[in-house]
Every structure is written in C-alpha cells, then in structure tokens.
Short mmCIF file of C-alpha atoms in Angstrom, two decimals:
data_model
loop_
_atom_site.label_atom_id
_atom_site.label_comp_id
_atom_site.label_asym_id
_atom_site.label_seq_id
_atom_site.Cartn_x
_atom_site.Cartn_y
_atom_site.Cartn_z
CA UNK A 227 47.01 -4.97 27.46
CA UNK A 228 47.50 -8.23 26.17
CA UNK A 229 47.15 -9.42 22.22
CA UNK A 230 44.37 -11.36 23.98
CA UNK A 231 43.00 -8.98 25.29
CA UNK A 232 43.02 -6.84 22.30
CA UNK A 233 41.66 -9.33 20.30
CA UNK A 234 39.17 -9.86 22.46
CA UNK A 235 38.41 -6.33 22.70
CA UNK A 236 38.46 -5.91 18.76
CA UNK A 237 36.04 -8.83 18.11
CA UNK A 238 33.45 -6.72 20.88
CA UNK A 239 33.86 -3.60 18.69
CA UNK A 240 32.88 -5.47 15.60
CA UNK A 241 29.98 -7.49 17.31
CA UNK A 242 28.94 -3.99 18.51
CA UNK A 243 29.43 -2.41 15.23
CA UNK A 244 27.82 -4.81 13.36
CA UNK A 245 24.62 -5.25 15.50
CA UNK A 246 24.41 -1.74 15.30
CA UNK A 247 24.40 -1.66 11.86
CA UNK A 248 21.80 -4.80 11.62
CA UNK A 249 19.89 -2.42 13.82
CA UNK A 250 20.03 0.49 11.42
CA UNK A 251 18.92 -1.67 8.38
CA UNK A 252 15.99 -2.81 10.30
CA UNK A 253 12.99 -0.80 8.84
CA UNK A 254 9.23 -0.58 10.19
CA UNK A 255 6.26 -1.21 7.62
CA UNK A 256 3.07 -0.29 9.39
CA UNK A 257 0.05 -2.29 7.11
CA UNK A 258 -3.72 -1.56 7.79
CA UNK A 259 -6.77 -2.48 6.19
CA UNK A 260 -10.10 -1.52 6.65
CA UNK A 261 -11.96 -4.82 7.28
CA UNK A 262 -10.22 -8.61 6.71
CA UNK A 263 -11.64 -10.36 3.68
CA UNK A 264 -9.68 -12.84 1.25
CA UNK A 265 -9.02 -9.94 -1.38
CA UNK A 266 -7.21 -7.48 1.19
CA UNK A 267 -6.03 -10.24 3.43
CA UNK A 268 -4.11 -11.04 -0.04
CA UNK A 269 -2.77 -7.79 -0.92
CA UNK A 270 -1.43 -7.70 2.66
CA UNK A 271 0.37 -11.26 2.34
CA UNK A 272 1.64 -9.99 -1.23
CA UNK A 273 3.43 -6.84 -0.05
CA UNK A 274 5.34 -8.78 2.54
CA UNK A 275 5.61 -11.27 0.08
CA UNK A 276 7.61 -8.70 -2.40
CA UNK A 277 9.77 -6.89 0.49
CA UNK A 278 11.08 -10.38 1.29
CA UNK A 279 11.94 -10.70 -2.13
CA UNK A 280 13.72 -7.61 -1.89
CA UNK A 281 15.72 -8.75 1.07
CA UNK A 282 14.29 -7.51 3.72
CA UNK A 283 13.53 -10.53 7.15
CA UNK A 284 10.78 -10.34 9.11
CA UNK A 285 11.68 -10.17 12.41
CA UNK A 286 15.69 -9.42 11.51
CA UNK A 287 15.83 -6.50 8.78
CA UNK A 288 11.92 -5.80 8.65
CA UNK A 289 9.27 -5.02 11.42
CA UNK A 290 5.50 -5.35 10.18
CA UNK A 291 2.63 -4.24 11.96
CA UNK A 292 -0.53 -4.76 11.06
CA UNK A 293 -4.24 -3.93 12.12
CA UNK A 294 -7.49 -4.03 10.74
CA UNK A 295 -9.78 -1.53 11.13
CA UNK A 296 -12.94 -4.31 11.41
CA UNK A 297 -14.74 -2.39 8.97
CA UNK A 298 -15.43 0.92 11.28
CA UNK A 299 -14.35 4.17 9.98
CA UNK A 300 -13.51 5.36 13.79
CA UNK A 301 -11.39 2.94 14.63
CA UNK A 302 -9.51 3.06 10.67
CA UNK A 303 -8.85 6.87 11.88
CA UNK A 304 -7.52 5.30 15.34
CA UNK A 305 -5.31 3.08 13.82
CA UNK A 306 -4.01 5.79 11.62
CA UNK A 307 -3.09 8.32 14.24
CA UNK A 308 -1.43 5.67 16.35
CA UNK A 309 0.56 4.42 13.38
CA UNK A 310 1.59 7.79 12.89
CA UNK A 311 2.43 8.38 16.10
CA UNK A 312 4.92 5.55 16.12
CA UNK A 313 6.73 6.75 12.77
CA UNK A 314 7.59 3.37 10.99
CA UNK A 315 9.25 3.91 8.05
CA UNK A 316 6.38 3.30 5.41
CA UNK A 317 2.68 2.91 6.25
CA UNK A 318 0.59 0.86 4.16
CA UNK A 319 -3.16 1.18 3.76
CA UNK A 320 -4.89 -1.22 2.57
CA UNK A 321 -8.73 -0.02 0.54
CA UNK A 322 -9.99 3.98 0.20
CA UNK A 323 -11.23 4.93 3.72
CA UNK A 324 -8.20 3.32 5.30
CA UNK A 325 -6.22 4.79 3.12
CA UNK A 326 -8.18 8.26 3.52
CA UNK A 327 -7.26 7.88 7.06
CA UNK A 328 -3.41 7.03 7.17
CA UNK A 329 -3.27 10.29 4.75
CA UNK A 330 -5.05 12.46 7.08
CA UNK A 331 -2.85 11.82 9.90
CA UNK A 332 0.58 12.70 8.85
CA UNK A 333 2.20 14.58 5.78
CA UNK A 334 5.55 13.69 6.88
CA UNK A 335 5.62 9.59 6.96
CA UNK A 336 5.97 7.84 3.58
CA UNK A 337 2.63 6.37 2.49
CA UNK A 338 1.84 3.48 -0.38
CA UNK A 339 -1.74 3.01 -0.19
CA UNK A 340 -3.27 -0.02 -2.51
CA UNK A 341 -6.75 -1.59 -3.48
CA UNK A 342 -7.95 1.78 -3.60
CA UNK A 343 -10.18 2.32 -7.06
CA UNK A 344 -10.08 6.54 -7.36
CA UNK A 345 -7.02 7.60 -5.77
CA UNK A 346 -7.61 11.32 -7.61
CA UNK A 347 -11.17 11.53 -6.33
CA UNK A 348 -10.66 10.44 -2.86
CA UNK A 349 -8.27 13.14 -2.52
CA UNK A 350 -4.90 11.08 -1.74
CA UNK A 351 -2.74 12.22 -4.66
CA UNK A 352 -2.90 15.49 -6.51
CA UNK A 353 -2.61 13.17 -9.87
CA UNK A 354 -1.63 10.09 -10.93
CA UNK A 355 1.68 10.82 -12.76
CA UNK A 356 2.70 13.59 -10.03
CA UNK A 357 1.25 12.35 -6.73
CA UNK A 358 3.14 14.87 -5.04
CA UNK A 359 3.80 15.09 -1.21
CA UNK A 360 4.24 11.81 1.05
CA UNK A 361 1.62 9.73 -1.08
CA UNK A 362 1.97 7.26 -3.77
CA UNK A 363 0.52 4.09 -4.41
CA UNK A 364 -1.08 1.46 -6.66
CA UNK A 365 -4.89 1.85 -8.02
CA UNK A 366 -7.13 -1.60 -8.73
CA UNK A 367 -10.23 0.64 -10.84
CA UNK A 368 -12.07 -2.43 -11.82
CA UNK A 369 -12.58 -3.39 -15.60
CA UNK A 370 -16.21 -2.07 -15.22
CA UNK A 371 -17.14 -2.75 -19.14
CA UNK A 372 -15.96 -5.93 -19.13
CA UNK A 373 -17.82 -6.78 -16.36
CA UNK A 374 -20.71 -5.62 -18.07
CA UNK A 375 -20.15 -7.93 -21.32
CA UNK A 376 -19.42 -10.58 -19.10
CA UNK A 377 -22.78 -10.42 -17.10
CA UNK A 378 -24.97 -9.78 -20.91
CA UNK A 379 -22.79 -13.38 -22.01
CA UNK A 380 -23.91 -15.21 -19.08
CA UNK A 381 -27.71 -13.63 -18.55
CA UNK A 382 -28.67 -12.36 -22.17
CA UNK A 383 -31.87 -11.72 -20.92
CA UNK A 384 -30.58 -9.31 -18.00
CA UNK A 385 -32.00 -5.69 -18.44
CA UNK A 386 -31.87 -4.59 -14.97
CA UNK A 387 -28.96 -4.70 -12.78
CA UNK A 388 -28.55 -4.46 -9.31
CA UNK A 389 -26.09 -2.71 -7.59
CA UNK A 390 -25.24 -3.51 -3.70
CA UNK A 391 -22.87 -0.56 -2.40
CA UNK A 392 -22.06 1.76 0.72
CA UNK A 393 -22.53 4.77 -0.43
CA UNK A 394 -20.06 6.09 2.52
CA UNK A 395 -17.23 4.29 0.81
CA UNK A 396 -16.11 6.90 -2.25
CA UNK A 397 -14.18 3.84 -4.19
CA UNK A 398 -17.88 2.41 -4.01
CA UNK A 399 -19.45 5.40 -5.26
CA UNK A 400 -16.76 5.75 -7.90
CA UNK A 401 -17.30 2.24 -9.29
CA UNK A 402 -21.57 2.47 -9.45
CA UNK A 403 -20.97 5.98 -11.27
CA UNK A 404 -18.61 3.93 -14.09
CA UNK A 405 -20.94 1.00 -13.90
CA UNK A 406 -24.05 3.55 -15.00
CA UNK A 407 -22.01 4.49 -17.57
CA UNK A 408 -21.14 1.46 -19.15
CA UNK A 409 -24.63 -0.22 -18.22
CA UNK A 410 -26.45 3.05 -20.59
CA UNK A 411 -23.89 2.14 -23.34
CA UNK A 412 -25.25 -1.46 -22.84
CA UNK A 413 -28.61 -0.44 -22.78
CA UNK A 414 -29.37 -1.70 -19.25
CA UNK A 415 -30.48 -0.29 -16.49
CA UNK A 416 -28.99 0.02 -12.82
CA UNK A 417 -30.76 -0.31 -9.90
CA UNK A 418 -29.31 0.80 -6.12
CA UNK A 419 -29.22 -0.73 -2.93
CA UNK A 420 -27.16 0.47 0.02
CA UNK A 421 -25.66 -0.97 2.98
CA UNK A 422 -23.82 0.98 5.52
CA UNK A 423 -22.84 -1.40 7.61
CA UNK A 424 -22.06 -5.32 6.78
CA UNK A 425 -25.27 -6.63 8.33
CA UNK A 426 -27.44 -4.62 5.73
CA UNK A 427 -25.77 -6.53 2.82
CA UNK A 428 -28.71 -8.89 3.04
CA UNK A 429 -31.68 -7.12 3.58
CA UNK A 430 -29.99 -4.89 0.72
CA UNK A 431 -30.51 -8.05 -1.51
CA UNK A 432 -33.52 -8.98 -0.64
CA UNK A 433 -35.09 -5.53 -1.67
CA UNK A 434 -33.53 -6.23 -5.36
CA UNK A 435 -35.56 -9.28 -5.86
CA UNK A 436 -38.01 -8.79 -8.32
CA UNK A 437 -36.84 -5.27 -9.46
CA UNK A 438 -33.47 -6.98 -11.26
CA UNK A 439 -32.31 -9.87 -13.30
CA UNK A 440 -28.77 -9.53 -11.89
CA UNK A 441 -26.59 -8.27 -8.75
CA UNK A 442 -23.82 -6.78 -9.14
CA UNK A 443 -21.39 -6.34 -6.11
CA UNK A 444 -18.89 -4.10 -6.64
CA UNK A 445 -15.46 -3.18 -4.63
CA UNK A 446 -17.01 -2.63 -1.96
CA UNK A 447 -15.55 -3.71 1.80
CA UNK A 448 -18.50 -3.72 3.59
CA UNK A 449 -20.69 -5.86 1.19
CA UNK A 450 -17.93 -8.02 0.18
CA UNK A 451 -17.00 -8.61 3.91
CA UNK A 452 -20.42 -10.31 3.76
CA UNK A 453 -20.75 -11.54 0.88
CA UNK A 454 -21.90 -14.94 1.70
CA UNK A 455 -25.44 -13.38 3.21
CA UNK A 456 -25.87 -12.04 -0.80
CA UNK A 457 -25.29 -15.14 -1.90
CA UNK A 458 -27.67 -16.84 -0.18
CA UNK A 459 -30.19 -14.53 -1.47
CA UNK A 460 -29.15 -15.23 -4.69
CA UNK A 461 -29.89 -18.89 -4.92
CA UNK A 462 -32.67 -18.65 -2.75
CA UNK A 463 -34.45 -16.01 -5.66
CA UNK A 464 -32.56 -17.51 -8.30
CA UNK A 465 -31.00 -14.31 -9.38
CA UNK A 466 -27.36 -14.46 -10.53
CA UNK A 467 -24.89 -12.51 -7.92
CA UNK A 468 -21.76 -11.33 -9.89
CA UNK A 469 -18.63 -9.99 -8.22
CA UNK A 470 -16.00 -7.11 -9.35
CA UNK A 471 -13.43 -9.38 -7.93
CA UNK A 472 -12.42 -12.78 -8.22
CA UNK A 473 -11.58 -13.69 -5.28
CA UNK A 474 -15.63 -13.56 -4.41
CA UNK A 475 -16.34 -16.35 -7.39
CA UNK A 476 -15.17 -18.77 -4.57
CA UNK A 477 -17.26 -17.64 -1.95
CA UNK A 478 -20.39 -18.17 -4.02
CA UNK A 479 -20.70 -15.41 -7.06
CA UNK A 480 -21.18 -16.40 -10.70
CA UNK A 481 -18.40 -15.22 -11.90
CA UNK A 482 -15.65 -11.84 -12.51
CA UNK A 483 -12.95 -10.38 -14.71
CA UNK A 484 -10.20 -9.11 -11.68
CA UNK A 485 -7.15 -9.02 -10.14
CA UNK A 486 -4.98 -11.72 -8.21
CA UNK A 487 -5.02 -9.43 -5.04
CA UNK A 488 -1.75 -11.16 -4.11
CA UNK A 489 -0.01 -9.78 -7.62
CA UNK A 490 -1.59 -6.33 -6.04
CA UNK A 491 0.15 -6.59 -2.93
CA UNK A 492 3.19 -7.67 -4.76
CA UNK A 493 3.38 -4.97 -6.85
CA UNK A 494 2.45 -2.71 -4.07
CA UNK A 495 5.59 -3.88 -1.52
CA UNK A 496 7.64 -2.89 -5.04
CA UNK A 497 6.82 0.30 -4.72
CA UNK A 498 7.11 0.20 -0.32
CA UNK A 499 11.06 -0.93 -1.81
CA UNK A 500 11.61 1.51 -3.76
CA UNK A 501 10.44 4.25 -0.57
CA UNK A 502 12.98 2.33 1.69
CA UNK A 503 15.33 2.45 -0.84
CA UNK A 504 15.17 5.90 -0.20
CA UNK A 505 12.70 7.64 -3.01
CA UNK A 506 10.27 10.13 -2.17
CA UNK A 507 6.51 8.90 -2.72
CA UNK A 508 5.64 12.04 -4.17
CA UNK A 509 7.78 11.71 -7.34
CA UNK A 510 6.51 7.87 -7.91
CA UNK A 511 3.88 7.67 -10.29
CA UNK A 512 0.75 6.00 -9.02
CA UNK A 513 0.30 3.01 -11.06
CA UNK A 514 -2.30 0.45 -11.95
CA UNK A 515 -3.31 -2.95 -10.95
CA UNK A 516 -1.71 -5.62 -13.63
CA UNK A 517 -3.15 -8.42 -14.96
CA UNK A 518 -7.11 -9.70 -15.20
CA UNK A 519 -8.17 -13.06 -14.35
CA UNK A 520 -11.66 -14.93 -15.83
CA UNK A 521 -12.77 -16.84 -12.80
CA UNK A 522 -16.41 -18.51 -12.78
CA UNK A 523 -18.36 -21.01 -10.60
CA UNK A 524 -20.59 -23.12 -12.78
CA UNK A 525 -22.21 -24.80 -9.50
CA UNK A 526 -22.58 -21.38 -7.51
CA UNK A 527 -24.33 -20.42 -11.41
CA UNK A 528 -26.97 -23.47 -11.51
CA UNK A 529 -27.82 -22.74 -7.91
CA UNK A 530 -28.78 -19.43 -9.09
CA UNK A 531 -30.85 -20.55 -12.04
CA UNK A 532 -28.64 -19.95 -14.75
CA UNK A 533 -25.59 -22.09 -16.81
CA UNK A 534 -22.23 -20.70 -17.46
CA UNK A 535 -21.82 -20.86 -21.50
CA UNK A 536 -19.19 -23.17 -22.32
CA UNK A 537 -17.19 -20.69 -24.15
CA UNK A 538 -16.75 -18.54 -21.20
CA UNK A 539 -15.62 -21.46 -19.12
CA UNK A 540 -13.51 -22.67 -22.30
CA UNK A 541 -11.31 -19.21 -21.68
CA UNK A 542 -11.35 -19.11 -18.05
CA UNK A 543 -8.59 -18.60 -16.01
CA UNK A 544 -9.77 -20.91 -13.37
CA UNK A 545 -12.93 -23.12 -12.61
CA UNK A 546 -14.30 -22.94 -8.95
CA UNK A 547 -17.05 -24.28 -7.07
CA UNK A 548 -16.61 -27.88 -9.15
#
C-alpha cells in the first residue's frame, strides 16, 4: 500500500471515528405539554434555551421532540407511551396531568417534569428532597397569599372571590385548596366554578357574576388556554379577572405576582443537563420556581371597572396593556 494510500485510509478511520463519536454525543430530549398556551409554550422555549447553553445543537448534538397533548388527557397518555416507547434520553413534561402521564409510562427513562404546582400530591416524587426513582423536576406552587394581598390592594371592597378551575386537574385542585386558606385568613370568601373542558371557561364566568366581586384564575391549563372568553366576561360585568400567572396580564387580566415561565424552563433544561450529564433523577432534589414578577394592565383594569393604585404600578415589574 502506498503512503497515499495509507493516508488516505487513516483520514477515513478518523472521519469514521469521529462521526461516530458526534453520533454518540447526540442525545434525545422528548418535551410534551398538555395544551399550548404562552406560559408552557415558554417553559418549553426556556429548556432548549438552557441545554444550548450547555452545549448541546439542535439538530447536531441534541434531538428535541415535542408534542402537545391539545389539552385531552387521552391523547397526553398517548403521547407518553409513544415517547416511551422510543427511549430518548430525558423526557420532559410540561404541567401535572402531562407530567402524571410521562410517569406512568416508564420507570426506567429519566424524567424532569416542570410547571407542575404539587409534585408530592400528584404522586410523581416520593418527596421533594429525595424524589427517588426516575423522577425529578422543578415545582412553580404559586405565591397564593400574595395573590390574595394583591387582589384586597386593587379591589378593597372585594369579599367574595371567584375561583374558575378543572377540578380534574390535581395542580388546580391543589391551588383552590391554598387559595381557601389564605382567602379565610383574609377574611374573604371563595366561590367555585368548574370547567372541564376549555369551552366551559365562559359559561363558568358567567355563573360568577353577581355572586363575586373578583375572579380569580388560577394555574389551571384548561381555563388559561381560554382565557380570553373570561376576559370578556369580565369587562362585559365589570368584574376584575386576576391571573396566578403573568403571562395572562397580557392577554387581558388585571394583574399577578408569577413567574417568567421562560426562567422556568431555563432552570428546568439545568436540571435535563445535569441527567445527561449522567446523574440519576432520583437523587436530584426537586426544586422551586425562582423569581416573582409584578405585572399589571391598567387598561385591561378600567375596562373592568376598577383603577390600578399607583403604588402598585409604581413597583411593578412591567406595565402592559398601555
């Protein structure tokens, strides 16, 4: 053989050797969500956000997948199976009954789940500290008191509060349970309405007129994914709609205390790095959501029939709806 030849031959080899080691590197992230709305769609852009930080290329050193569930449980447990079936290297699931899903299908595949509010109660993790098995993730339990001050600053008149949930979602029913709580320390009084399905959101609304001063929408995936319908309501009774995340205040709420869902996702892929880095998700603490945000909507608030005080827009984080 010539040196040609063998040169030739040894640059193959290493071409070979070093796709073949690209190829190894290459890991799967599998990323569902239960219905699209801006706060998940945000946690899903902020864990892909962080594993690029991390080093890891879409479409050279990372594969993501991703499906939403369009808001129905069947097709969430679908999703989850298939997912499983493929075996990616970390599956992501994005709010409680996807995440309820992914964790019913396999015990084997690594799984961060985020945006979920009781991970304990919703049976994913054995406990926070000690998640045990292939679970781990990052919780977003919603500052329920402070949303409680927040709504008695804007509406000091409020003494009952409505409450638009499904009661099929546990993160839901976890939140309305705190929100009693905090609302009897306040001495206010909570009134239900449920949707099960994203086209009750409204008619859920409508019964609350006249038997509150206040809605409150909560974490909730199926009345958030319609959260414009409530909205209308609102301004149409002039009673104040008030969201337990932010990223609502834009689509027409008063106001919230919450969570940049991106920073969630972002501190969610952290954890996804620290899986493919080759830790076991039982052994990492669950931990929770960082950071809270004042957003309000002054114009979304006057269309409602009530004004923002000027020192709760004087400390807000941002100003929407101007």
């Amino acid at each position: 053989m010539t040196i040609t030849r063998l040169f030739l031959a040894a640059a193959t080899a290493a071409v070979a050797l070093t796709s073949a080691a690209a190829f190894a590197q290459t890991k799967t992230v599998a990323i569902t969500a239960i219905v699209e709305h801006p706060a998940l769609d945000a946690t899903r852009d902020g864990v892909i956000e962080a594993l690029k930080a991390a080093g890891y290329t879409p479409g050279d050193t990372l594969k993501v997948e991703y499906q939403s569930a369009q808001g129905n449980p069947a097709t969430a447990a679908q999703i989850a199976r298939q997912f499983a079936g493929a075996r990616p290297d970390v599956i992501v699931p994005i709010s409680t009954p996807s995440a309820q899903a992914v964790v019913a299908s396999t015990r084997e595949i690594p799984v961060v789940f985020t945006a979920v509010t009781d991970p304990v109660g919703a049976q994913l993790v054995r406990s926070l500290d000690k998640p045990g098995a292939n679970v781990t993730g990052v919780s977003d339990m919603a500052p329920v008191a402070e949303h409680v001050a927040l709504i008695r600053e804007i509406v000091p008149s409020v003494k009952r509060l409505g409450v638009l949930y499904n009661a099929g979602e546990p993160n839901s029913v976890s939140l309305v349970k705190a929100l009693k709580d905090e609302a009897q320390k306040a001495g206010l009084t909570v009134v239900e309405a449920t949707a099960t399905k994203s086209a009750d959101a409204q008619p859920a609304a409508r019964s609350l007129v006249g038997k509150a001063d206040a809605l409150y929408v909560p974490l909730d995936n199926t009345v958030v994914s319609a959260l414009e319908s409530v909205v209308a309501v609102g301004q149409q009774a002039k009673l104040p709609v008030f969201s337990a995340d932010t990223d609502s205040v834009a689509r027409g709420t008063v106001a919230s205390i919450g969570f940049d869902y991106r920073q969630v996702g972002r501190q969610t892929g952290e954890a996804v790095v620290r899986i493919l880095k080759g830790e076991k998700p039982g052994d990492v603490p669950v931990t929770f959501a960082k950071g809270t945000d004042l957003f309000v909507n002054p114009k979304s608030a006057a269309a409602m029939g009530v004004t923002i005080p000027e020192a709760v827009t004087k400390r807000a984080t941002k100003v929407v709806g101007q």
